[in-house]
Tab-separated table of C-alpha atoms in Angstrom:
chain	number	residue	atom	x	y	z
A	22	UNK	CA	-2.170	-31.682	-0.500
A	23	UNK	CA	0.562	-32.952	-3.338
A	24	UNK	CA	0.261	-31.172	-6.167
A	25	UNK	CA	1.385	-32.422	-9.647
A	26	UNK	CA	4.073	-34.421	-9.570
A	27	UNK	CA	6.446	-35.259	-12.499
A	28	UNK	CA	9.338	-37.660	-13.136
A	29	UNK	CA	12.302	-37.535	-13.615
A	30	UNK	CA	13.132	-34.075	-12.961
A	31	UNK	CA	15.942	-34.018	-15.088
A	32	UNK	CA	17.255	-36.203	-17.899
A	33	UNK	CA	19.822	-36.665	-20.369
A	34	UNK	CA	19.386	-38.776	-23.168
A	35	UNK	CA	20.969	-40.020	-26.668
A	36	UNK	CA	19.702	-39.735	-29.860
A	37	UNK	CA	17.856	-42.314	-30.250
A	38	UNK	CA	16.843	-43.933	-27.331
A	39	UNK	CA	13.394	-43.707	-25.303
A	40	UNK	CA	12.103	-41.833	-23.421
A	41	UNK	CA	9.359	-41.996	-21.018
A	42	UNK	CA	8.066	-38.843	-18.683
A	43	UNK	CA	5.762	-39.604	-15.896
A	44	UNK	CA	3.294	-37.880	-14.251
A	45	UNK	CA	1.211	-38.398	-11.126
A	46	UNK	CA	-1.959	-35.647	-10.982
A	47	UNK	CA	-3.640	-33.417	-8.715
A	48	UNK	CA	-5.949	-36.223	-6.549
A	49	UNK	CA	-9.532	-35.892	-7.812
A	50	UNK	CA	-8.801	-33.894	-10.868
A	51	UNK	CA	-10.302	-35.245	-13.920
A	52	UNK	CA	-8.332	-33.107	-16.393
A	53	UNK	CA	-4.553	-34.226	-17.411
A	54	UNK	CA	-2.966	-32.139	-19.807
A	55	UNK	CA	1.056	-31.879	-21.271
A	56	UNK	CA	2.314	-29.028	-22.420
A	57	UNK	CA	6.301	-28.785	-23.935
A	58	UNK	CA	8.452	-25.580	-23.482
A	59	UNK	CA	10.660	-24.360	-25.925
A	60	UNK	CA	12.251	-21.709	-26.297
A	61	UNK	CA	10.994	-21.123	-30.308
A	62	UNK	CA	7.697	-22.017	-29.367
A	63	UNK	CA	6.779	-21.255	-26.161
A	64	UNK	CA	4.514	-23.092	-24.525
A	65	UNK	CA	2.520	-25.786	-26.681
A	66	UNK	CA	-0.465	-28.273	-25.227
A	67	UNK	CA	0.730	-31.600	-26.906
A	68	UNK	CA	-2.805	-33.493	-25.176
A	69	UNK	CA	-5.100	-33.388	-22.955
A	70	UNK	CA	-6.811	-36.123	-21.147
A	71	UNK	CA	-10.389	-36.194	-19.520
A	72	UNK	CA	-11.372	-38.795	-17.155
A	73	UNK	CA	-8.578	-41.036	-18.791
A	74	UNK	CA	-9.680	-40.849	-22.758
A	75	UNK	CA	-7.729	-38.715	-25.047
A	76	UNK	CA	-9.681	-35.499	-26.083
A	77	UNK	CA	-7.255	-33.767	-28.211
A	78	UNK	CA	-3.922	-34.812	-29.311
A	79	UNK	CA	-3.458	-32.423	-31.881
A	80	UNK	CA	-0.813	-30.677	-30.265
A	81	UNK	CA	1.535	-34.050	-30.608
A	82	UNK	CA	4.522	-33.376	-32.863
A	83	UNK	CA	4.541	-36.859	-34.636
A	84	UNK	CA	4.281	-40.030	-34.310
A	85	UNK	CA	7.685	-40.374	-32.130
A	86	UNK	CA	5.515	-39.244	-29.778
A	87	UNK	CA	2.726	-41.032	-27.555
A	88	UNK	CA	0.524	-40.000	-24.518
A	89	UNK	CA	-1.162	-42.715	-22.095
A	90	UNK	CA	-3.655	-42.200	-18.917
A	91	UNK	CA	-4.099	-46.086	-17.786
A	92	UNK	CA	-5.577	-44.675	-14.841
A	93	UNK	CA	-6.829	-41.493	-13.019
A	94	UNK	CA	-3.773	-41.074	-11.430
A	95	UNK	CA	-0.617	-41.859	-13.220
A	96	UNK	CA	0.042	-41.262	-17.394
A	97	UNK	CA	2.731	-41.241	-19.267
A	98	UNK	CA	4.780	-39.379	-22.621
A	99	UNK	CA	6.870	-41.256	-24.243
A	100	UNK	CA	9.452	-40.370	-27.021
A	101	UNK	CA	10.710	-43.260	-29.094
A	102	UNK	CA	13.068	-42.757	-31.127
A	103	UNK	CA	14.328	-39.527	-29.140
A	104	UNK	CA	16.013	-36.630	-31.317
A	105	UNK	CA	17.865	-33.593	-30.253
A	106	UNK	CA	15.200	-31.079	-31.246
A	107	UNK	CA	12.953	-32.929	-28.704
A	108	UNK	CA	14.792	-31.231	-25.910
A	109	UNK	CA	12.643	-28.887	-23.852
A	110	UNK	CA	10.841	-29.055	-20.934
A	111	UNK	CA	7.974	-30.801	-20.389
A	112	UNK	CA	5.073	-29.716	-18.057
A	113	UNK	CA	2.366	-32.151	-16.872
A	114	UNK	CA	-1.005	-30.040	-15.451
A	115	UNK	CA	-4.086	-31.090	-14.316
A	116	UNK	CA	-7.499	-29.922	-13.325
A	117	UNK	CA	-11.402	-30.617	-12.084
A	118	UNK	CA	-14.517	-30.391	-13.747
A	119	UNK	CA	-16.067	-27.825	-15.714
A	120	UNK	CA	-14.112	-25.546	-18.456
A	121	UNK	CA	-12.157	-23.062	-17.322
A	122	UNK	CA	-10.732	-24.002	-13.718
A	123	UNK	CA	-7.620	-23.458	-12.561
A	124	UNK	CA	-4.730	-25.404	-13.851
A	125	UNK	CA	-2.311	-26.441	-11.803
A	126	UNK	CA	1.191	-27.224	-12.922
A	127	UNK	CA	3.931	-30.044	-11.932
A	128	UNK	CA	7.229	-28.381	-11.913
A	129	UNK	CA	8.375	-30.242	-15.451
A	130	UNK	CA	10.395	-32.081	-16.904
A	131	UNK	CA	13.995	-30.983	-18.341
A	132	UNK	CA	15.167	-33.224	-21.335
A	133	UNK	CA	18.141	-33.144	-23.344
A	134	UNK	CA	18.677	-35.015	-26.311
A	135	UNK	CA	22.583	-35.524	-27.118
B	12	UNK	CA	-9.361	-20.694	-33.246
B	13	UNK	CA	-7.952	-18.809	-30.065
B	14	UNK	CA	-5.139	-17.067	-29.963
B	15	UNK	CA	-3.165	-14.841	-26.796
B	16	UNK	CA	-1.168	-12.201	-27.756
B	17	UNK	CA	1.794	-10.581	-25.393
B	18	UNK	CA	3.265	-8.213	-27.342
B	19	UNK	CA	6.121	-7.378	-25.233
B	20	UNK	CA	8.890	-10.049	-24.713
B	21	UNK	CA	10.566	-8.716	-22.215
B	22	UNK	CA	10.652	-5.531	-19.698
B	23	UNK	CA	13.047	-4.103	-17.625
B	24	UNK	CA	11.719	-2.159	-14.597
B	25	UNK	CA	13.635	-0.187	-11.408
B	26	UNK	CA	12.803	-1.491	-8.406
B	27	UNK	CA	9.923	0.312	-7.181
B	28	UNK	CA	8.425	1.230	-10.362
B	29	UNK	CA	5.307	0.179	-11.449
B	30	UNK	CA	4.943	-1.877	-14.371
B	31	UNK	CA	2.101	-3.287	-16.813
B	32	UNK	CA	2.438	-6.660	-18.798
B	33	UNK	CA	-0.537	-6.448	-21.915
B	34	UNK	CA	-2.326	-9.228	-23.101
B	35	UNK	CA	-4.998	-9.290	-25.875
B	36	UNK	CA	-6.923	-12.404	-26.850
B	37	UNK	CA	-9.151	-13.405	-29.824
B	38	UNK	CA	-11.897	-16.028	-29.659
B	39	UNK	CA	-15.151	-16.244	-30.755
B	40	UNK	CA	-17.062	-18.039	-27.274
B	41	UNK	CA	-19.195	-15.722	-25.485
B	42	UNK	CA	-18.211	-18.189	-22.029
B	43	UNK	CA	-14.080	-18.242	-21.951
B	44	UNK	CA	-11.673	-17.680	-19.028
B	45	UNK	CA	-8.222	-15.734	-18.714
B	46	UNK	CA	-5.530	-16.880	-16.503
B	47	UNK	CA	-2.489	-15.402	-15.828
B	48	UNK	CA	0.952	-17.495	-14.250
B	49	UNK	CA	4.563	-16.617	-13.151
B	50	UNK	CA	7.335	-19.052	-14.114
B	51	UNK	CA	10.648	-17.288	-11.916
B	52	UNK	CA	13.775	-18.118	-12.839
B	53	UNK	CA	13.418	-21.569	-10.856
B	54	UNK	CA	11.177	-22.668	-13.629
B	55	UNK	CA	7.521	-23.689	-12.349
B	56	UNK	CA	4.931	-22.256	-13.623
B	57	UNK	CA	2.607	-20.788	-10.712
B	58	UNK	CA	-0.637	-19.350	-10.887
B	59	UNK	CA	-2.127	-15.919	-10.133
B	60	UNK	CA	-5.252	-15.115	-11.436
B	61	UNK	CA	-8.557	-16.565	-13.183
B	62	UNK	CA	-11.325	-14.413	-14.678
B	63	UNK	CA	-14.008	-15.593	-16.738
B	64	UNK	CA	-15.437	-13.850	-19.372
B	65	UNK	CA	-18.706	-12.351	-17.816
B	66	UNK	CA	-16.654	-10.988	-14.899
B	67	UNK	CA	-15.348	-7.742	-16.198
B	68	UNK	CA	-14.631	-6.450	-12.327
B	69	UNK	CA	-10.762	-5.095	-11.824
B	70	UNK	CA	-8.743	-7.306	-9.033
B	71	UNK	CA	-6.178	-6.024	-7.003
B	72	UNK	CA	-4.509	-8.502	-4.731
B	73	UNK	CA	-1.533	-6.900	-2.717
B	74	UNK	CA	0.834	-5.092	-5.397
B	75	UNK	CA	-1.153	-7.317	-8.246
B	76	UNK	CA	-4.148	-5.998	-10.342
B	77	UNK	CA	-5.495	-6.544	-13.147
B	78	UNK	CA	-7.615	-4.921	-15.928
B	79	UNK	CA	-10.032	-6.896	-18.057
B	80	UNK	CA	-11.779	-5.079	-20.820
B	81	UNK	CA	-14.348	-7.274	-23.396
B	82	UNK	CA	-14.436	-4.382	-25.593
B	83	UNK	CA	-10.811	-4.538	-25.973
B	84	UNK	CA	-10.183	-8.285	-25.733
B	85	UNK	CA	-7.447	-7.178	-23.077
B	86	UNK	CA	-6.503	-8.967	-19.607
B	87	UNK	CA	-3.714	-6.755	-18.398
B	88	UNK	CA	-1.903	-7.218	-15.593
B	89	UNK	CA	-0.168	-4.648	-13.346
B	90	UNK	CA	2.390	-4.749	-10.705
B	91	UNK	CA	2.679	-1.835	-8.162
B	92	UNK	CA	6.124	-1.027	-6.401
B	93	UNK	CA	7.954	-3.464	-8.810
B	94	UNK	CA	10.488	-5.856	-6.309
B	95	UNK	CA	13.336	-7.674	-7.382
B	96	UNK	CA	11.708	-11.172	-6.637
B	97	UNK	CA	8.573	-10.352	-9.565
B	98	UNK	CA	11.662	-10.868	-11.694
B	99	UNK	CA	9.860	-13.952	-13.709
B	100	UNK	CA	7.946	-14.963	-17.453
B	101	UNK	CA	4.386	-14.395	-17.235
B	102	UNK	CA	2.369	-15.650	-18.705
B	103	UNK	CA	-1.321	-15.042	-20.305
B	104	UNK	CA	-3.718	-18.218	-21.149
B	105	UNK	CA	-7.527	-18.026	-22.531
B	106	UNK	CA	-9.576	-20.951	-22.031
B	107	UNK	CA	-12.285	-21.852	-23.651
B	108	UNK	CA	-14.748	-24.652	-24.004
B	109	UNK	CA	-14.442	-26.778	-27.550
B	110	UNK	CA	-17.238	-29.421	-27.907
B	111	UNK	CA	-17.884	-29.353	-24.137
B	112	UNK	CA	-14.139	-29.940	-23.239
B	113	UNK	CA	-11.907	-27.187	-23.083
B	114	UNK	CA	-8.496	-26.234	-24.243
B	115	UNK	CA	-5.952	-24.089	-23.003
B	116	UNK	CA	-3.648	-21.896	-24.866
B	117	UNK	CA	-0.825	-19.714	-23.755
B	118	UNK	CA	0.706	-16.663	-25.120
B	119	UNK	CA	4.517	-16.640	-25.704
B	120	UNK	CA	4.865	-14.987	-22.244
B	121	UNK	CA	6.964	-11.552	-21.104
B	122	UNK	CA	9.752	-11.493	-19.364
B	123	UNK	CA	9.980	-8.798	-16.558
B	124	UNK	CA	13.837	-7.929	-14.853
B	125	UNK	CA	13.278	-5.645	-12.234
B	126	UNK	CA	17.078	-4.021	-11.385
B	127	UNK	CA	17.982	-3.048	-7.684
């Protein structure tokens, strides 16, 4: 079975510009979550989705930043305007049902921001 | 709030040795799970353990175990016979369930070298 998959990879960006980071989940999973990795910070949840509807979107550094599920199998994070401090890597992860199940990782998403 | 705690940021080990990564949590749900996950040096982050909280049982799996102790909000996690390809960031999460939907958070991770 595929397992998370993200997209692009890799990018390089200027300040400025947009960004959008894609993420296909775990078939049947009803849990889509995106996490950023920093260095400083470690590993931060930005939001979680459940069956498609934002639960928690706490975690989303301002409002440069925005999260959309238009489906159960595809959503998206977008940065507009992009800055250099947004440069990490971004993880997509998903999961099924009840609290507390394994979640499964795609293998992220390395952005710079020149 | 819930918070995961790994103390140590990073380890160096001989090959061979064996070598234990701690991890304390606080939260105040009676029902929560612990996970632990390896990110090597290739980046992904891969899974290796769930426990939830009424499962207090030790788990070995090959060189892996791990010790969970309520009274000491503690999920360790032990490798036996360290080997140069353990060399990784792992990484302790606690889940637990917040208004019937749950949330995930992760501690700032350890990183183990194991030298040749």
């Amino acid at each position: 079975d595929a397992g998370v998959i993200q997209s692009p990879r890799h990018e390089v960006t200027e300040m400025g510009q947009e960004v959008t980071l894609r993420c296909k989940p775990i078939s049947g999973h009803d849990y889509l979550f995106w996490y950023r990795q920093t260095m400083m910070r470690g590993l931060e949840l930005l939001i979680y989705f459940n069956n498609n509807v934002p639960i928690d979107d706490s975690g989303m550094p301002e409002d440069r930043f925005s999260a959309k599920m238009p489906n159960a199998s595809f959503s998206t994070l977008k940065i507009q305007p992009s800055e250099p401090r947004d440069s990490a890597v971004y993880f997509c992860a998903s999961n099924w049902g009840i609290s507390g199940n394994t979640i499964y990782f795609g293998e992220g998403s390395w952005l710079t921001v020149v | 709030a819930q918070k995961v705690t790994q103390a140590q940021t990073e380890i160096s080990v001989v090959e061979k040795e064996d070598v234990t990564l701690d991890c304390v949590y606080e939260t105040r749900d009676t029902t929560y799970y612990l996970f632990w996950y390896k990110q090597p040096p290739s980046g992904e982050l891969v899974f290796l353990i769930r426990r939830n909280s009424f499962d207090e049982q030790n788990e070995i799996s090959g060189r892996y175990s791990w010790n969970f102790q309520k009274s000491t909000s503690s999920f360790n996690f032990t490798i036996t016979a360290s080997q140069v390809v353990d060399s990784a960031v792992y990484f302790c999460a606690l889940c637990e369930s917040t208004g019937g939907y749950q949330k995930v958070t992760f501690g700032t991770g350890t990183k183990l070298q194991v030298i040749p």
